[in-house]
Amino acid sequence: MKKKVVSSLLIMTMLTTVLAGCGSGSKDEGKKPQADSGETETIAIQLVNVVPELPDVEAVEAELNKITEKEINCKVDIQNLFIGDLPTTTSMNIVSDEKMDIVAVGLTQKLADIYDDGILMELDDYLEYAPNYVAAVENVLKAGQVNGVQYALPANPYVANSPGFVYNKDMADELGITIEKGADLDDLTRYFEAVKAKDVYGTSAGTSGALNVHMYYNVETFGINADFGYIADPVNSTKVENFYASDIFKNYCAAAKAWNDTGYMPAGSLTDTTTPQEYFKMEKLFGLPTGYDMSQFATWQSGQSFAIDIAQLDDPIITTASTAERMWGIAANSKHPEKAMELLELIYTNADVANLLQYGIEGKHYTKVEGTENVCTAEGAEVGPEGYTSLFTKYGDPTKAMTAVPNGDDYLEKVEEFNKDVPTSKSLGYVFDVTNVSAEAGAVSNVIAEHLPRLQSGNVENVDAAIEEFVNALDKAGMTAIIEENQKQLDAYMEQQ
């Protein structure tokens, strides 16, 4: 597919025109499960990466098809995407009716933000085609629903998550740094002081256009950048508040300013073209905020020339956000949704299929770690991750599929222990409908885009004054009306539970 460059406004205009009349809750009206035609269909599935091109995709497809043609009479078309292009590419493919079937949901755009754009198909009529997969994620199915309609399926049932901080373990060991569970911003400041002696940055907020403050805390946010408010204590409360008027935001901004003033973060980060991830990979940056769960270790270790570790900053909880970060949906223009669902079932139940999608071909893209049953590494492989990799998309049942270093054969045991008796957000599955305050939402988004980068990166003269100006601008834009509407909808949702 030739790459199309088009403005966000044009995309939305095209979507509105092409999908007019679809309406919320009727994206695929009249579309029902169909019997297998007997023909070998090709089902496209998204693969989301930091690299836009993978030379060995076709080789992996060929190995996959040996299994999928035999098991469910279909072929697989792997559509590799750079994560930054995911929203635009998905929208444009729908508009132009290009081949799409299985879509990655939640990585860069929340379900609440895309379901009403006509991008996703309603799945309720097709769940019967993936009985084992659906049963496995039944406890968190609500996270993929809007108004009781299933639009996406959580990628796996193990969705406990806590705030974390990934860091260069080799560097920490050299400097005698031990980051304990529960470390706070003051603790991180001390570690950043130590690494500065090595001419290394402590962390970075990058260009700061996207909110990352919430990654340090167990909170539930609504909207991409908490545009629609947040819940400070999601396990015990359903009170929606303005995140940017919170002590959490104020405390972080104060820390960020101190980090920026002392050189613990890259100077001029708002215009720096080097991303925080690139600084980390070059060993010019000590660590970054991240979600903490067992899968994150292999994700962050991939492609690094040094050992990583992740500090757990709080106890785990299960929230809509942690569940909905990685989900699978079916594109509204899919010609064979029943076959797409069958493929999802096969991915979840067949470890060989999941392993091929996740890691590529054994001996070419990865090797099994000697002395282990189910652990792989790119070391010793002919090509390694440059030939094929899946950094952001996760395939299959984690209890059956392989895991990667630094995890070991005890990975499943750790996953189950981490998820044992974890409390769940009271509002699990709730999705805010912004329709009634869409004008205010647009205005609030513009205000956040103007003020958040400077505050989050510490590029302000006075934190208190800058936050006051920010909050006042949000109030004028309609943040209060948004939060009141959000609270009203959440209260109604809770009454139905």
CSV table of C-alpha atoms in Angstrom, one decimal:
chain,number,residue,atom,x,y,z
A,1,MET,CA,0.0,0.0,0.0
A,2,LYS,CA,1.4,3.4,-0.9
A,3,LYS,CA,1.6,5.7,2.1
A,4,LYS,CA,-1.0,8.4,2.1
A,5,VAL,CA,-0.3,11.7,3.8
A,6,VAL,CA,-3.5,13.6,4.8
A,7,SER,CA,-4.5,16.0,7.5
A,8,SER,CA,-6.5,14.8,10.6
A,9,LEU,CA,-9.3,17.2,9.5
A,10,LEU,CA,-9.5,15.6,6.1
A,11,ILE,CA,-9.5,12.1,7.6
A,12,MET,CA,-12.4,13.0,9.9
A,13,THR,CA,-14.3,14.7,7.0
A,14,MET,CA,-13.9,11.6,4.8
A,15,LEU,CA,-14.9,9.3,7.7
A,16,THR,CA,-18.1,11.4,8.3
A,17,THR,CA,-19.0,11.3,4.6
A,18,VAL,CA,-18.2,7.7,3.9
A,19,LEU,CA,-19.7,6.3,7.1
A,20,ALA,CA,-22.7,8.7,7.3
A,21,GLY,CA,-25.8,6.8,8.5
A,22,CYS,CA,-23.8,4.1,10.3
A,23,GLY,CA,-24.5,5.7,13.7
A,24,SER,CA,-23.5,4.6,17.1
A,25,GLY,CA,-24.5,1.0,17.8
A,26,SER,CA,-25.2,0.1,14.1
A,27,LYS,CA,-21.8,0.0,12.4
A,28,ASP,CA,-22.5,-3.3,10.7
A,29,GLU,CA,-26.3,-3.5,10.8
A,30,GLY,CA,-27.6,-6.4,8.8
A,31,LYS,CA,-24.2,-8.2,8.9
A,32,LYS,CA,-24.6,-11.7,10.4
A,33,PRO,CA,-22.4,-14.7,10.8
A,34,GLN,CA,-21.9,-16.6,7.6
A,35,ALA,CA,-21.2,-20.2,6.9
A,36,ASP,CA,-17.7,-21.0,5.7
A,37,SER,CA,-17.7,-20.6,1.9
A,38,GLY,CA,-15.1,-23.3,1.5
A,39,GLU,CA,-12.7,-20.8,-0.2
A,40,THR,CA,-9.4,-20.0,1.4
A,41,GLU,CA,-9.8,-16.4,2.6
A,42,THR,CA,-6.9,-14.1,3.5
A,43,ILE,CA,-7.2,-12.3,6.9
A,44,ALA,CA,-5.1,-9.2,7.6
A,45,ILE,CA,-3.9,-8.6,11.1
A,46,GLN,CA,-2.0,-5.6,12.4
A,47,LEU,CA,1.5,-5.8,13.8
A,48,VAL,CA,2.6,-2.6,15.6
A,49,ASN,CA,6.3,-1.7,15.9
A,50,VAL,CA,8.9,1.1,16.2
A,51,VAL,CA,10.1,0.2,12.7
A,52,PRO,CA,8.0,0.8,9.6
A,53,GLU,CA,9.6,-1.9,7.5
A,54,LEU,CA,10.3,-5.6,8.4
A,55,PRO,CA,12.0,-7.5,5.6
A,56,ASP,CA,11.0,-11.0,6.7
A,57,VAL,CA,7.2,-10.5,7.1
A,58,GLU,CA,6.5,-12.6,4.0
A,59,ALA,CA,8.7,-15.4,5.3
A,60,VAL,CA,6.7,-15.4,8.6
A,61,GLU,CA,3.4,-15.4,6.7
A,62,ALA,CA,4.5,-18.4,4.7
A,63,GLU,CA,5.2,-20.4,7.9
A,64,LEU,CA,1.9,-19.2,9.4
A,65,ASN,CA,-0.1,-20.2,6.4
A,66,LYS,CA,1.2,-23.8,6.7
A,67,ILE,CA,-0.8,-24.0,9.9
A,68,THR,CA,-3.8,-21.6,9.3
A,69,GLU,CA,-4.7,-23.1,5.9
A,70,LYS,CA,-4.8,-26.6,7.5
A,71,GLU,CA,-6.6,-25.6,10.7
A,72,ILE,CA,-9.1,-22.9,9.6
A,73,ASN,CA,-8.8,-22.6,5.9
A,74,CYS,CA,-7.3,-19.1,5.7
A,75,LYS,CA,-4.1,-17.3,5.0
A,76,VAL,CA,-2.6,-14.5,7.1
A,77,ASP,CA,-1.6,-11.0,5.8
A,78,ILE,CA,0.6,-9.3,8.4
A,79,GLN,CA,0.3,-5.5,8.2
A,80,ASN,CA,3.3,-4.0,10.0
A,81,LEU,CA,2.8,-0.5,11.2
A,82,PHE,CA,5.0,2.1,12.9
A,83,ILE,CA,3.2,2.9,16.1
A,84,GLY,CA,3.0,6.6,15.3
A,85,ASP,CA,1.1,5.9,12.1
A,86,LEU,CA,-1.4,3.5,13.7
A,87,PRO,CA,-4.4,5.8,14.1
A,88,THR,CA,-4.0,7.5,10.7
A,89,THR,CA,-3.4,4.3,8.8
A,90,THR,CA,-6.3,2.5,10.4
A,91,SER,CA,-8.7,5.4,9.6
A,92,MET,CA,-7.5,5.8,6.1
A,93,ASN,CA,-7.7,2.1,5.3
A,94,ILE,CA,-11.3,2.1,6.5
A,95,VAL,CA,-12.1,5.2,4.4
A,96,SER,CA,-10.5,3.9,1.2
A,97,ASP,CA,-11.9,0.4,1.9
A,98,GLU,CA,-8.5,-1.2,1.7
A,99,LYS,CA,-7.9,-4.7,3.1
A,100,MET,CA,-8.3,-4.8,6.9
A,101,ASP,CA,-9.6,-7.3,9.3
A,102,ILE,CA,-8.0,-7.6,12.8
A,103,VAL,CA,-7.2,-4.2,14.3
A,104,ALA,CA,-5.0,-3.3,17.3
A,105,VAL,CA,-7.1,-1.3,19.7
A,106,GLY,CA,-6.0,0.7,22.7
A,107,LEU,CA,-2.3,1.3,22.0
A,108,THR,CA,-2.5,4.8,20.8
A,109,GLN,CA,-6.2,5.5,20.7
A,110,LYS,CA,-8.7,4.5,23.4
A,111,LEU,CA,-11.8,2.5,22.5
A,112,ALA,CA,-13.9,5.4,23.8
A,113,ASP,CA,-12.3,7.7,21.3
A,114,ILE,CA,-12.7,5.6,18.2
A,115,TYR,CA,-15.8,3.3,18.5
A,116,ASP,CA,-18.2,6.0,17.2
A,117,ASP,CA,-16.0,6.8,14.2
A,118,GLY,CA,-17.2,3.7,12.5
A,119,ILE,CA,-13.8,2.1,12.6
A,120,LEU,CA,-14.8,-1.0,14.5
A,121,MET,CA,-17.4,-3.7,13.9
A,122,GLU,CA,-19.9,-4.8,16.6
A,123,LEU,CA,-18.7,-8.3,17.7
A,124,ASP,CA,-21.6,-9.8,19.6
A,125,ASP,CA,-22.8,-11.8,16.7
A,126,TYR,CA,-19.3,-13.3,16.1
A,127,LEU,CA,-18.2,-14.3,19.6
A,128,GLU,CA,-19.3,-17.8,19.0
A,129,TYR,CA,-16.4,-18.2,16.5
A,130,ALA,CA,-13.9,-17.8,19.3
A,131,PRO,CA,-15.3,-19.7,22.3
A,132,ASN,CA,-12.1,-20.5,24.1
A,133,TYR,CA,-10.6,-17.0,23.6
A,134,VAL,CA,-13.8,-15.3,24.8
A,135,ALA,CA,-14.1,-17.6,27.8
A,136,ALA,CA,-10.5,-16.9,28.8
A,137,VAL,CA,-11.0,-13.1,28.9
A,138,GLU,CA,-14.6,-13.2,30.2
A,139,ASN,CA,-13.6,-11.5,33.5
A,140,VAL,CA,-12.5,-8.4,31.7
A,141,LEU,CA,-14.8,-8.4,28.6
A,142,LYS,CA,-16.6,-5.3,29.8
A,143,ALA,CA,-13.5,-3.3,29.1
A,144,GLY,CA,-14.2,-3.8,25.3
A,145,GLN,CA,-17.8,-2.8,25.5
A,146,VAL,CA,-19.6,0.5,24.8
A,147,ASN,CA,-23.2,0.7,26.0
A,148,GLY,CA,-23.3,-3.0,26.4
A,149,VAL,CA,-22.1,-3.7,22.9
A,150,GLN,CA,-18.8,-5.6,22.4
A,151,TYR,CA,-16.4,-3.7,20.1
A,152,ALA,CA,-13.1,-5.2,21.1
A,153,LEU,CA,-11.7,-8.2,23.0
A,154,PRO,CA,-8.9,-7.9,25.6
A,155,ALA,CA,-5.7,-9.5,24.4
A,156,ASN,CA,-5.3,-11.6,27.5
A,157,PRO,CA,-6.9,-12.2,30.9
A,158,TYR,CA,-3.8,-11.2,32.9
A,159,VAL,CA,-4.3,-7.5,33.1
A,160,ALA,CA,-3.1,-6.4,36.5
A,161,ASN,CA,-0.9,-3.4,36.2
A,162,SER,CA,1.0,-1.0,38.4
A,163,PRO,CA,3.1,2.1,37.8
A,164,GLY,CA,6.7,1.2,37.1
A,165,PHE,CA,10.1,2.7,36.2
A,166,VAL,CA,12.3,0.9,33.7
A,167,TYR,CA,16.0,1.6,34.1
A,168,ASN,CA,19.5,0.5,33.0
A,169,LYS,CA,20.3,-2.2,35.5
A,170,ASP,CA,24.0,-2.4,34.4
A,171,MET,CA,24.4,1.3,35.2
A,172,ALA,CA,22.5,1.0,38.5
A,173,ASP,CA,24.7,-1.9,39.6
A,174,GLU,CA,27.8,0.0,38.7
A,175,LEU,CA,26.7,3.0,40.8
A,176,GLY,CA,25.3,0.9,43.6
A,177,ILE,CA,21.7,2.0,43.0
A,178,THR,CA,18.9,-0.2,44.2
A,179,ILE,CA,15.4,1.0,43.4
A,180,GLU,CA,13.0,-0.5,45.9
A,181,LYS,CA,9.3,-1.2,45.4
A,182,GLY,CA,7.3,1.9,46.2
A,183,ALA,CA,10.0,4.4,45.1
A,184,ASP,CA,8.6,7.9,44.8
A,185,LEU,CA,9.7,11.1,43.0
A,186,ASP,CA,12.1,12.0,45.7
A,187,ASP,CA,13.8,8.6,45.5
A,188,LEU,CA,14.1,9.0,41.7
A,189,THR,CA,15.7,12.4,42.2
A,190,ARG,CA,18.4,10.9,44.3
A,191,TYR,CA,19.1,8.3,41.6
A,192,PHE,CA,19.2,10.9,38.9
A,193,GLU,CA,21.8,12.8,40.9
A,194,ALA,CA,24.0,9.7,41.0
A,195,VAL,CA,23.8,9.0,37.2
A,196,LYS,CA,24.4,12.7,36.3
A,197,ALA,CA,28.0,12.1,37.5
A,198,LYS,CA,28.3,9.8,34.5
A,199,ASP,CA,27.0,12.5,32.1
A,200,VAL,CA,23.7,10.6,31.8
A,201,TYR,CA,20.2,12.0,32.0
A,202,GLY,CA,17.9,10.7,34.7
A,203,THR,CA,14.8,10.6,32.6
A,204,SER,CA,12.9,12.6,29.9
A,205,ALA,CA,9.3,13.6,29.2
A,206,GLY,CA,10.2,14.0,25.5
A,207,THR,CA,8.2,16.6,23.6
A,208,SER,CA,5.6,16.0,26.3
A,209,GLY,CA,2.6,16.2,24.0
A,210,ALA,CA,1.2,13.1,25.6
A,211,LEU,CA,0.4,12.8,29.3
A,212,ASN,CA,2.9,10.5,31.2
A,213,VAL,CA,2.4,11.8,34.7
A,214,HIS,CA,-0.3,9.3,35.4
A,215,MET,CA,2.2,6.5,34.7
A,216,TYR,CA,3.7,7.2,38.1
A,217,TYR,CA,0.4,6.7,40.0
A,218,ASN,CA,-2.5,4.2,40.3
A,219,VAL,CA,-5.2,6.4,38.8
A,220,GLU,CA,-7.9,5.9,36.2
A,221,THR,CA,-7.9,8.6,33.5
A,222,PHE,CA,-10.5,9.4,30.9
A,223,GLY,CA,-9.5,10.6,27.4
A,224,ILE,CA,-6.0,10.5,25.9
A,225,ASN,CA,-4.6,13.2,28.1
A,226,ALA,CA,-7.2,13.0,31.0
A,227,ASP,CA,-9.2,15.4,28.9
A,228,PHE,CA,-12.4,14.2,30.6
A,229,GLY,CA,-11.1,13.9,34.1
A,230,TYR,CA,-9.7,11.2,36.3
A,231,ILE,CA,-10.4,9.0,39.4
A,232,ALA,CA,-7.8,9.3,42.1
A,233,ASP,CA,-8.7,6.0,43.9
A,234,PRO,CA,-10.3,3.8,41.2
A,235,VAL,CA,-10.6,0.8,43.5
A,236,ASN,CA,-12.7,2.6,46.1
A,237,SER,CA,-14.1,5.6,44.4
A,238,THR,CA,-16.1,6.7,41.3
A,239,LYS,CA,-15.6,10.5,41.8
A,240,VAL,CA,-14.4,12.2,38.6
A,241,GLU,CA,-12.1,15.2,39.1
A,242,ASN,CA,-9.9,17.5,37.1
A,243,PHE,CA,-6.5,15.8,36.9
A,244,TYR,CA,-4.7,19.1,36.2
A,245,ALA,CA,-6.0,20.6,39.5
A,246,SER,CA,-4.8,17.7,41.5
A,247,ASP,CA,-1.9,17.5,44.0
A,248,ILE,CA,-0.6,14.6,41.9
A,249,PHE,CA,-0.1,16.8,38.9
A,250,LYS,CA,1.3,19.6,40.9
A,251,ASN,CA,3.9,17.4,42.7
A,252,TYR,CA,5.0,15.9,39.4
A,253,CYS,CA,5.4,19.3,37.8
A,254,ALA,CA,7.5,20.5,40.7
A,255,ALA,CA,9.7,17.5,40.4
A,256,ALA,CA,10.0,17.9,36.6
A,257,LYS,CA,11.1,21.5,37.0
A,258,ALA,CA,13.7,20.5,39.5
A,259,TRP,CA,14.9,17.8,37.1
A,260,ASN,CA,15.0,20.2,34.2
A,261,ASP,CA,16.8,22.9,36.1
A,262,THR,CA,19.5,20.6,37.4
A,263,GLY,CA,20.1,18.9,34.0
A,264,TYR,CA,18.6,15.6,35.0
A,265,MET,CA,16.5,15.8,31.8
A,266,PRO,CA,17.6,16.7,28.3
A,267,ALA,CA,17.7,20.5,27.7
A,268,GLY,CA,15.4,21.8,25.1
A,269,SER,CA,13.3,18.6,25.2
A,270,LEU,CA,10.3,20.3,23.6
A,271,THR,CA,12.1,20.6,20.3
A,272,ASP,CA,14.5,17.7,20.7
A,273,THR,CA,14.2,15.2,17.8
A,274,THR,CA,15.9,12.4,19.8
A,275,THR,CA,13.1,10.4,21.6
A,276,PRO,CA,13.5,9.3,25.2
A,277,GLN,CA,13.5,5.7,24.0
A,278,GLU,CA,16.5,6.5,21.7
A,279,TYR,CA,18.3,8.2,24.6
A,280,PHE,CA,17.7,5.1,26.7
A,281,LYS,CA,18.9,2.8,24.0
A,282,MET,CA,22.1,4.9,23.6
A,283,GLU,CA,22.7,4.7,27.4
A,284,LYS,CA,22.4,8.4,27.7
A,285,LEU,CA,19.3,8.2,29.8
A,286,PHE,CA,18.9,6.1,33.0
A,287,GLY,CA,15.2,5.3,33.0
A,288,LEU,CA,11.6,6.0,32.0
A,289,PRO,CA,8.1,5.6,33.5
A,290,THR,CA,6.2,2.6,32.2
A,291,GLY,CA,3.5,0.2,33.2
A,292,TYR,CA,4.7,-2.7,35.4
A,293,ASP,CA,3.6,-6.2,34.7
A,294,MET,CA,5.5,-9.4,33.8
A,295,SER,CA,5.3,-8.8,30.1
A,296,GLN,CA,7.0,-5.5,30.2
A,297,PHE,CA,10.4,-7.0,31.1
A,298,ALA,CA,10.8,-8.8,27.7
A,299,THR,CA,9.3,-5.8,25.9
A,300,TRP,CA,11.9,-3.4,27.2
A,301,GLN,CA,14.8,-5.8,27.1
A,302,SER,CA,14.3,-6.4,23.4
A,303,GLY,CA,17.0,-4.7,21.3
A,304,GLN,CA,19.0,-3.4,24.3
A,305,SER,CA,22.7,-3.9,24.6
A,306,PHE,CA,22.5,-3.7,28.4
A,307,ALA,CA,20.4,-5.4,31.1
A,308,ILE,CA,17.2,-3.7,32.2
A,309,ASP,CA,15.1,-3.9,35.3
A,310,ILE,CA,11.7,-2.4,36.2
A,311,ALA,CA,10.9,-0.9,39.7
A,312,GLN,CA,7.4,-1.5,40.8
A,313,LEU,CA,6.1,1.9,42.2
A,314,ASP,CA,2.8,0.7,43.7
A,315,ASP,CA,0.6,-2.3,44.2
A,316,PRO,CA,-1.2,-3.6,41.1
A,317,ILE,CA,-4.8,-3.0,40.3
A,318,ILE,CA,-7.1,-3.8,37.3
A,319,THR,CA,-8.5,-0.8,35.6
A,320,THR,CA,-10.3,-0.2,32.3
A,321,ALA,CA,-7.1,1.5,31.1
A,322,SER,CA,-4.8,-1.4,31.9
A,323,THR,CA,-7.2,-3.9,30.3
A,324,ALA,CA,-8.0,-1.8,27.2
A,325,GLU,CA,-4.4,-0.8,26.4
A,326,ARG,CA,-4.1,-4.0,24.3
A,327,MET,CA,-7.2,-5.3,22.6
A,328,TRP,CA,-8.3,-6.8,19.3
A,329,GLY,CA,-11.1,-5.4,17.2
A,330,ILE,CA,-12.4,-6.3,13.7
A,331,ALA,CA,-12.4,-3.5,11.1
A,332,ALA,CA,-15.8,-2.2,10.0
A,333,ASN,CA,-15.0,-3.0,6.4
A,334,SER,CA,-13.9,-6.6,7.0
A,335,LYS,CA,-15.4,-8.9,4.4
A,336,HIS,CA,-15.0,-12.0,6.6
A,337,PRO,CA,-15.5,-11.2,10.3
A,338,GLU,CA,-16.4,-14.7,11.2
A,339,LYS,CA,-13.0,-15.9,9.7
A,340,ALA,CA,-11.2,-13.1,11.5
A,341,MET,CA,-12.7,-14.3,14.8
A,342,GLU,CA,-11.7,-17.8,14.0
A,343,LEU,CA,-8.1,-16.6,13.5
A,344,LEU,CA,-8.1,-14.9,16.9
A,345,GLU,CA,-9.3,-18.1,18.4
A,346,LEU,CA,-6.5,-20.0,16.7
A,347,ILE,CA,-3.9,-17.4,17.8
A,348,TYR,CA,-5.1,-17.8,21.4
A,349,THR,CA,-5.3,-21.6,21.4
A,350,ASN,CA,-2.3,-22.6,19.2
A,351,ALA,CA,1.1,-21.6,20.7
A,352,ASP,CA,2.9,-22.2,17.3
A,353,VAL,CA,0.7,-19.5,15.7
A,354,ALA,CA,1.2,-17.1,18.5
A,355,ASN,CA,5.0,-17.6,18.6
A,356,LEU,CA,5.3,-17.0,14.9
A,357,LEU,CA,3.4,-13.8,15.1
A,358,GLN,CA,5.2,-12.6,18.2
A,359,TYR,CA,8.8,-13.7,17.6
A,360,GLY,CA,9.1,-14.9,14.0
A,361,ILE,CA,10.8,-18.1,12.8
A,362,GLU,CA,13.0,-20.1,15.2
A,363,GLY,CA,16.6,-20.2,14.2
A,364,LYS,CA,16.1,-17.2,12.0
A,365,HIS,CA,14.7,-14.5,14.2
A,366,TYR,CA,15.1,-16.1,17.6
A,367,THR,CA,16.7,-19.1,19.4
A,368,LYS,CA,15.5,-21.0,22.4
A,369,VAL,CA,17.6,-20.3,25.5
A,370,GLU,CA,19.6,-23.4,26.4
A,371,GLY,CA,18.4,-25.1,29.5
A,372,THR,CA,14.9,-23.6,29.3
A,373,GLU,CA,11.6,-25.0,28.1
A,374,ASN,CA,9.9,-21.9,26.8
A,375,VAL,CA,12.2,-18.9,26.7
A,376,CYS,CA,13.6,-17.3,23.6
A,377,THR,CA,16.2,-14.7,22.7
A,378,ALA,CA,17.4,-13.0,19.5
A,379,GLU,CA,21.0,-13.8,20.4
A,380,GLY,CA,22.4,-16.5,18.1
A,381,ALA,CA,19.7,-15.9,15.6
A,382,GLU,CA,20.5,-15.4,11.9
A,383,VAL,CA,18.7,-12.1,11.6
A,384,GLY,CA,17.2,-11.2,14.9
A,385,PRO,CA,14.6,-8.5,15.6
A,386,GLU,CA,15.6,-6.4,12.6
A,387,GLY,CA,14.2,-9.0,10.4
A,388,TYR,CA,11.0,-9.6,12.3
A,389,THR,CA,9.7,-8.4,15.7
A,390,SER,CA,6.5,-7.4,17.5
A,391,LEU,CA,7.2,-4.8,20.1
A,392,PHE,CA,3.8,-3.4,20.9
A,393,THR,CA,1.3,-6.1,19.8
A,394,LYS,CA,0.9,-9.2,22.0
A,395,TYR,CA,-0.4,-12.4,20.6
A,396,GLY,CA,-1.8,-15.5,22.1
A,397,ASP,CA,-2.4,-17.1,25.5
A,398,PRO,CA,0.6,-16.0,27.8
A,399,THR,CA,0.3,-19.3,29.6
A,400,LYS,CA,1.0,-21.3,26.4
A,401,ALA,CA,3.1,-19.0,24.2
A,402,MET,CA,6.9,-18.5,24.6
A,403,THR,CA,8.3,-15.7,26.6
A,404,ALA,CA,11.6,-13.9,26.0
A,405,VAL,CA,14.6,-13.0,28.1
A,406,PRO,CA,15.0,-11.7,30.8
A,407,ASN,CA,12.0,-13.8,31.7
A,408,GLY,CA,12.5,-17.5,32.6
A,409,ASP,CA,10.5,-20.7,32.7
A,410,ASP,CA,8.9,-19.4,35.9
A,411,TYR,CA,7.2,-16.6,33.9
A,412,LEU,CA,3.7,-18.1,34.1
A,413,GLU,CA,4.1,-18.6,37.9
A,414,LYS,CA,5.1,-14.9,38.2
A,415,VAL,CA,2.2,-13.8,36.1
A,416,GLU,CA,-0.4,-15.7,38.1
A,417,GLU,CA,1.1,-14.6,41.4
A,418,PHE,CA,1.1,-10.9,40.2
A,419,ASN,CA,-2.5,-11.2,39.2
A,420,LYS,CA,-3.7,-13.1,42.3
A,421,ASP,CA,-6.3,-11.3,44.4
A,422,VAL,CA,-5.7,-8.0,42.6
A,423,PRO,CA,-8.4,-5.4,43.3
A,424,THR,CA,-10.5,-4.2,40.4
A,425,SER,CA,-11.5,-0.6,39.5
A,426,LYS,CA,-15.1,0.0,40.6
A,427,SER,CA,-15.8,1.5,37.1
A,428,LEU,CA,-14.3,-1.4,35.1
A,429,GLY,CA,-15.9,-1.3,31.6
A,430,TYR,CA,-17.2,2.2,31.8
A,431,VAL,CA,-16.8,4.3,28.7
A,432,PHE,CA,-17.5,8.0,28.5
A,433,ASP,CA,-19.6,9.2,25.6
A,434,VAL,CA,-18.4,12.7,24.8
A,435,THR,CA,-21.2,13.6,22.4
A,436,ASN,CA,-23.1,16.0,24.7
A,437,VAL,CA,-19.9,18.0,25.4
A,438,SER,CA,-18.1,17.6,22.1
A,439,ALA,CA,-17.5,21.3,21.7
A,440,GLU,CA,-16.1,21.7,25.2
A,441,ALA,CA,-13.9,18.6,24.6
A,442,GLY,CA,-12.3,20.1,21.5
A,443,ALA,CA,-11.6,23.3,23.4
A,444,VAL,CA,-10.1,21.5,26.4
A,445,SER,CA,-7.9,19.4,24.1
A,446,ASN,CA,-6.5,22.6,22.6
A,447,VAL,CA,-5.8,24.0,26.0
A,448,ILE,CA,-4.0,20.9,27.1
A,449,ALA,CA,-1.9,20.8,23.9
A,450,GLU,CA,-0.8,24.4,24.7
A,451,HIS,CA,0.0,24.1,28.4
A,452,LEU,CA,0.9,20.4,29.2
A,453,PRO,CA,4.2,20.2,27.3
A,454,ARG,CA,5.9,23.0,29.2
A,455,LEU,CA,4.7,21.9,32.6
A,456,GLN,CA,5.3,18.2,32.1
A,457,SER,CA,8.9,18.8,30.9
A,458,GLY,CA,9.7,21.4,33.6
A,459,ASN,CA,10.0,24.3,31.2
A,460,VAL,CA,8.2,26.9,33.3
A,461,GLU,CA,9.5,29.7,35.5
A,462,ASN,CA,6.9,29.1,38.3
A,463,VAL,CA,5.0,25.9,38.7
A,464,ASP,CA,2.2,27.2,40.8
A,465,ALA,CA,1.5,30.2,38.5
A,466,ALA,CA,1.7,28.0,35.4
A,467,ILE,CA,-0.7,25.5,36.8
A,468,GLU,CA,-3.1,28.2,37.9
A,469,GLU,CA,-3.1,29.7,34.4
A,470,PHE,CA,-3.6,26.2,33.0
A,471,VAL,CA,-6.5,25.3,35.2
A,472,ASN,CA,-8.2,28.6,34.6
A,473,ALA,CA,-7.9,28.1,30.9
A,474,LEU,CA,-9.4,24.6,31.2
A,475,ASP,CA,-12.3,26.0,33.2
A,476,LYS,CA,-13.0,28.6,30.5
A,477,ALA,CA,-12.8,25.9,27.8
A,478,GLY,CA,-15.5,23.8,29.6
A,479,MET,CA,-13.6,21.3,31.7
A,480,THR,CA,-16.2,21.6,34.5
A,481,ALA,CA,-19.1,20.8,32.1
A,482,ILE,CA,-17.1,17.7,30.8
A,483,ILE,CA,-16.5,16.4,34.3
A,484,GLU,CA,-20.1,16.9,35.3
A,485,GLU,CA,-21.3,15.1,32.2
A,486,ASN,CA,-18.8,12.3,32.8
A,487,GLN,CA,-19.9,11.9,36.4
A,488,LYS,CA,-23.5,11.8,35.4
A,489,GLN,CA,-22.9,9.0,32.9
A,490,LEU,CA,-20.7,7.1,35.3
A,491,ASP,CA,-23.3,7.3,38.1
A,492,ALA,CA,-25.9,5.9,35.7
A,493,TYR,CA,-23.5,3.2,34.7
A,494,MET,CA,-22.9,2.2,38.3
A,495,GLU,CA,-26.6,2.0,39.0
A,496,GLN,CA,-26.9,-0.7,36.3
A,497,GLN,CA,-24.1,-2.9,37.7
